[in-house]
Coordinates of C-alpha atoms and ligand atoms in Angstrom, one line a residue:
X1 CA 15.0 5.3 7.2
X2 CA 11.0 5.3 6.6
X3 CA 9.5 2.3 6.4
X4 CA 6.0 1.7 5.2
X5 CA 4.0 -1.5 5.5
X6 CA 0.9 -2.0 3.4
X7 CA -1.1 -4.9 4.7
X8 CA -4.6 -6.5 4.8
X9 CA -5.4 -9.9 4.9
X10 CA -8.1 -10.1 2.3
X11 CA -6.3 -10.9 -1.0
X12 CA -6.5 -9.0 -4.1
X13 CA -7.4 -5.5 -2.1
X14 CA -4.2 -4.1 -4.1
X15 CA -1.4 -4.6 -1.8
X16 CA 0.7 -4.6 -4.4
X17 CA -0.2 -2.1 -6.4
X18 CA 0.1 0.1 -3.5
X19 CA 3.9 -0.9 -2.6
X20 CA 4.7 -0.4 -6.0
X21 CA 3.1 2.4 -7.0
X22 CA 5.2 3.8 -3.6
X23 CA 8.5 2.9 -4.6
X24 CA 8.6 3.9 -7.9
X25 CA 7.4 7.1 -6.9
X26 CA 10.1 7.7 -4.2
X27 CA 13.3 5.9 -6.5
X28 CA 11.9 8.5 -9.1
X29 CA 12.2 11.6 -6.5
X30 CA 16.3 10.5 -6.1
X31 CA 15.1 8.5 -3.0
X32 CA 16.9 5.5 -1.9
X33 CA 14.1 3.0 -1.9
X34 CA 14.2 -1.4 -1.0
X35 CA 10.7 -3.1 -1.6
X36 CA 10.3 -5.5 0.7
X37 CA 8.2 -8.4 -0.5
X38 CA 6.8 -10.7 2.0
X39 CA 4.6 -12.4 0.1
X40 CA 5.8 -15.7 -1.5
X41 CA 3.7 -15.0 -4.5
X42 CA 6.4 -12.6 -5.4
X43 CA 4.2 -10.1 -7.3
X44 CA 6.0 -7.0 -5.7
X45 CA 10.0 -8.6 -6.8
X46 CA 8.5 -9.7 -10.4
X47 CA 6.9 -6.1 -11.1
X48 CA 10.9 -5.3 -10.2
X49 CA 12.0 -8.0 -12.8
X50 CA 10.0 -5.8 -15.6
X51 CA 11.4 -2.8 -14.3
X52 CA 13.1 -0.9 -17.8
X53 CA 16.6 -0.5 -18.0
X54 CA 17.2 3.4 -17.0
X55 CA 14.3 3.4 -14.3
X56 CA 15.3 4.9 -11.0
X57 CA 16.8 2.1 -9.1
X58 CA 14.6 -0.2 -6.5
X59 CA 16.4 -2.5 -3.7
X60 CA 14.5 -6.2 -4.6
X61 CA 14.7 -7.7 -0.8
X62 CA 13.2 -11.2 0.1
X63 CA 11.2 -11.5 3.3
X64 CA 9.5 -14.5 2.5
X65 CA 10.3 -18.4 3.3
X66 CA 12.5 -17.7 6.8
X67 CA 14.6 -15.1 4.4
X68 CA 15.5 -12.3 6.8
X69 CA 13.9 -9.0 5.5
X70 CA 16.5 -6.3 7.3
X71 CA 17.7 -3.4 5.8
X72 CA 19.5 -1.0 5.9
X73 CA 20.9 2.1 4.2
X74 CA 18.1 3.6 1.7
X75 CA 15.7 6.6 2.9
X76 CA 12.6 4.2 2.3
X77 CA 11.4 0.4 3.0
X78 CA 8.3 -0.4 1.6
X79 CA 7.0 -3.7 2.6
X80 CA 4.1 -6.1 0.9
X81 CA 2.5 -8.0 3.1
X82 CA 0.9 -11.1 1.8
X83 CA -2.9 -11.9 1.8
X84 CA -3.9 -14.4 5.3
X85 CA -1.4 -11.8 6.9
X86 CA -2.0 -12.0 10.7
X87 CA -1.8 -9.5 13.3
X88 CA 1.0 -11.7 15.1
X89 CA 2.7 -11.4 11.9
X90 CA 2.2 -8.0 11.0
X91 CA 3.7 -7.6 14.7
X92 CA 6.8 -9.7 14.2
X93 CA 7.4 -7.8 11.0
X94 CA 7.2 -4.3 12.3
X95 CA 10.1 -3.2 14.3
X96 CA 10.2 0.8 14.9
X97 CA 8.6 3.5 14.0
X98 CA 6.0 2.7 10.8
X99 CA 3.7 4.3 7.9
X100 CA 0.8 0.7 7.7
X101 CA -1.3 1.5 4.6
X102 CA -4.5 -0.4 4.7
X103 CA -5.8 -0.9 1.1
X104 CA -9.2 -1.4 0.6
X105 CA -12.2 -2.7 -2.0
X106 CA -15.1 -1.0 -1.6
X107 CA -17.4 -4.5 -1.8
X108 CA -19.5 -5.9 1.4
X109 CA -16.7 -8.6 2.0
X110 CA -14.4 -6.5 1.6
X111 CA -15.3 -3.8 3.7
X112 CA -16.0 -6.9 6.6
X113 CA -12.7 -8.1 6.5
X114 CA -11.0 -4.5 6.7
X115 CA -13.2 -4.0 9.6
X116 CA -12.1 -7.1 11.8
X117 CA -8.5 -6.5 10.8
X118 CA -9.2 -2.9 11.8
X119 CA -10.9 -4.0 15.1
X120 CA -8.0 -6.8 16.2
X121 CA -5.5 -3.9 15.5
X122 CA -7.2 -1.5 17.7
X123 CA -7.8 -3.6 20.6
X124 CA -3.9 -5.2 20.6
X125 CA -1.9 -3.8 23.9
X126 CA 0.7 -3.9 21.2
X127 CA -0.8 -1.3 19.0
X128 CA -1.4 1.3 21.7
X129 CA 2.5 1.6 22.6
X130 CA 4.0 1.2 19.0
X131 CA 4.4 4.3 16.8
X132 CA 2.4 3.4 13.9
X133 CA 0.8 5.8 11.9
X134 CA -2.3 4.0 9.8
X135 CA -4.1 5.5 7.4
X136 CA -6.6 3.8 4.9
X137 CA -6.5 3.9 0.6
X138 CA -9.8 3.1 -0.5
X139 CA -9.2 1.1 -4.2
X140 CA -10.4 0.2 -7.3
X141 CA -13.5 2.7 -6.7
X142 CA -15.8 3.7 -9.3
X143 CA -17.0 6.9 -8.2
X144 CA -20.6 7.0 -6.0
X145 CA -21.4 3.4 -6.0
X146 CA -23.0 2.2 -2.7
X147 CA -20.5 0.6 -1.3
X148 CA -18.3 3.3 -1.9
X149 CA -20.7 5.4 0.6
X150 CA -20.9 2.8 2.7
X151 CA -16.9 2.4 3.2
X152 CA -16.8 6.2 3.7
X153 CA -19.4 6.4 6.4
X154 CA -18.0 3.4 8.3
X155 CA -14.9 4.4 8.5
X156 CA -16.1 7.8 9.7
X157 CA -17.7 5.9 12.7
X158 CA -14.4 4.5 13.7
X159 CA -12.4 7.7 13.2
X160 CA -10.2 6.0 10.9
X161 CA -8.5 8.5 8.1
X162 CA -9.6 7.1 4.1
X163 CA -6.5 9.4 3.0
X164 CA -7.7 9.1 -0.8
X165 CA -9.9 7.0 -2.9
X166 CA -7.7 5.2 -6.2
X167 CA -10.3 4.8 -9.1
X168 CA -10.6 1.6 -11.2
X169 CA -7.9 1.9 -13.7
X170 CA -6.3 -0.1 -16.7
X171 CA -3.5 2.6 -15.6
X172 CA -2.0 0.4 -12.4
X173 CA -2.3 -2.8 -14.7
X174 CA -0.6 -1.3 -17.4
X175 CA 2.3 0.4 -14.7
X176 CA 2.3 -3.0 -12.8
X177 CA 3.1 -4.9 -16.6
X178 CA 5.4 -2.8 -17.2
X179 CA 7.4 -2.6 -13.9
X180 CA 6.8 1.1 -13.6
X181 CA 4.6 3.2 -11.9
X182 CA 1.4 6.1 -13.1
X183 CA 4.0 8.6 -12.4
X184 CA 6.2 6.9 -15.7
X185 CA 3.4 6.9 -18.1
X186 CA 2.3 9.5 -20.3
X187 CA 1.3 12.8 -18.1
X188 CA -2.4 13.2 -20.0
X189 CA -3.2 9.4 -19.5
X190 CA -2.4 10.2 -15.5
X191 CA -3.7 13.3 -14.3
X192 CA -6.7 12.2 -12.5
X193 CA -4.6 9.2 -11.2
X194 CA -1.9 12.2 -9.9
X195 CA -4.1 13.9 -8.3
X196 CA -5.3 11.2 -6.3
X197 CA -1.9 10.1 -5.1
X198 CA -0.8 13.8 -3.5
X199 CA -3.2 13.3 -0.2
X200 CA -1.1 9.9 0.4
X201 CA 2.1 11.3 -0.8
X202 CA 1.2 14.8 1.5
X203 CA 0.4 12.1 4.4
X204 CA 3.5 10.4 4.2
X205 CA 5.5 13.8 4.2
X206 CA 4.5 13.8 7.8
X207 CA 6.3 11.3 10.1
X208 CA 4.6 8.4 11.5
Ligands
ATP1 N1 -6.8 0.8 -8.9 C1 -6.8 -0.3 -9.6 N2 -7.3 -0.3 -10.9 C2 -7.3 -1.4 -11.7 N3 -6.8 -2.6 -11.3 C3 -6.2 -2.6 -10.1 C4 -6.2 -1.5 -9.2 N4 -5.6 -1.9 -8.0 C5 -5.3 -3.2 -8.2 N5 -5.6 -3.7 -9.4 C6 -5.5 -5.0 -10.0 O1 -6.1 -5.9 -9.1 C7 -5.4 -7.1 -8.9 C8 -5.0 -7.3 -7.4 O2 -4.2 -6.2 -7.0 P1 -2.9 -6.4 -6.2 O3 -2.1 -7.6 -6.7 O4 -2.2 -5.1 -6.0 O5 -3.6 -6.9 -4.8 P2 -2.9 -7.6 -3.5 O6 -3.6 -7.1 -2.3 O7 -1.4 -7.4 -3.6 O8 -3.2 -9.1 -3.8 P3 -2.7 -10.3 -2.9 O9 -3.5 -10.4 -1.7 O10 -2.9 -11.5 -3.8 O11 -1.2 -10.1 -2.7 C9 -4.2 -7.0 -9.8 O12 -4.5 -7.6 -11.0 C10 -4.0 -5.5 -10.0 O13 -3.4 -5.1 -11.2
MG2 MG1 0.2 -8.8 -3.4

């Protein structure tokens, strides 16, 4: 089993989407696929609630409120951390080998939260001896702002991978409505949106 964990504790950075957008894809690929939600705001299991009748099938799985979030028997876990997610928890949460997908707004506060989160990750003893691979989205980016170039350029100073950059779509609000993902909506409204998932999809081809 793969397991993936998309994390950040600054809210609203598109966790969600992210976890989502990743199982939909896989369940649609014939993949075995349980999305984890650890999030007590439940956006990740009520996206599932909306999923249409003939969809590929998604494992709904509880981690949240002392529910215990193992599982077993699919070819992928995808997890959704909540927002306030702490390292410690991140830690308790991640047990083996891991795929942690870092979501991130390209706005100052943003980019200052990513980067203490990024710093308290690289400087934990725990971090140095797990096998975690972590690799960066940048989201929600409308293309050449500032703050765009700035996220780019910072992250280049820290050797940290941005695998792709996810524009600002009504596509992921319509998918999240409608418990599907861009890969289920009509190909012409998607094909910019496509072709910035295949560097994350070709990144998590390769194991952690
Ligand atoms: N690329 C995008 N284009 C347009 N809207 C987006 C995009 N990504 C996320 N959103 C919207 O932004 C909001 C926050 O996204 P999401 O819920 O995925 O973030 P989150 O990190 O899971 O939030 P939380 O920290 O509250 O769990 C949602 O309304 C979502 O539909
Ligand atoms: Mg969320």
């Amino acid at each position: 089993m793969k397991q993936i964990f998309v994390a950040n504790p600054k809210g609203g950075c598109g966790k969600t989407t992210l976890a989502t957008q990743i199982a939909s894809y896989y369940a649609g690929q014939n993949q075995q696929v349980a999305l984890v939600d650890h999030d007590n705001q439940q956006s990740s299991l009520d996206w599932l609630k909306c999923r249409p009748q003939g969809c590929a099938p998604i494992d709904p799985v509880k981690a949240y409120n002392g529910y215990n979030a193992t599982v077993n028997g699919v070819d992928w876990s995808i997890h959704d951390m909540p927002a306030a997610c702490s390292l410690d928890d991140l830690k308790d949460a991640i047990v083996g080998d891991a795929y942690l997908l870092i979501p991130i707004l390209p706005s100052p506060t943003d980019i200052k939260a990513g980067v203490r989160f990024l710093m308290a990750l690289n400087r934990d003893p725990w971090f140095a001896e797990a096998n975690i691979k972590v690799g960066l989205v940048a989201n929600r980016v409308r293309s050449n702002t500032n703050y765009f170039k700035v996220l780019v350029s910072f992250l280049e100073q820290v050797n940290m991978p941005l695998i792709t950059s996810i524009r600002d779509t009504q596509n992921y609000i319509r998918a999240m409505d409608g418990g599907v993902g861009i890969f289920d909506l009509p190909p012409s409204r998607v094909v910019t949106d496509k072709e910035q998932w295949e560097p994350l999809l070709h990144w998590l081809s390769a194991s952690p």
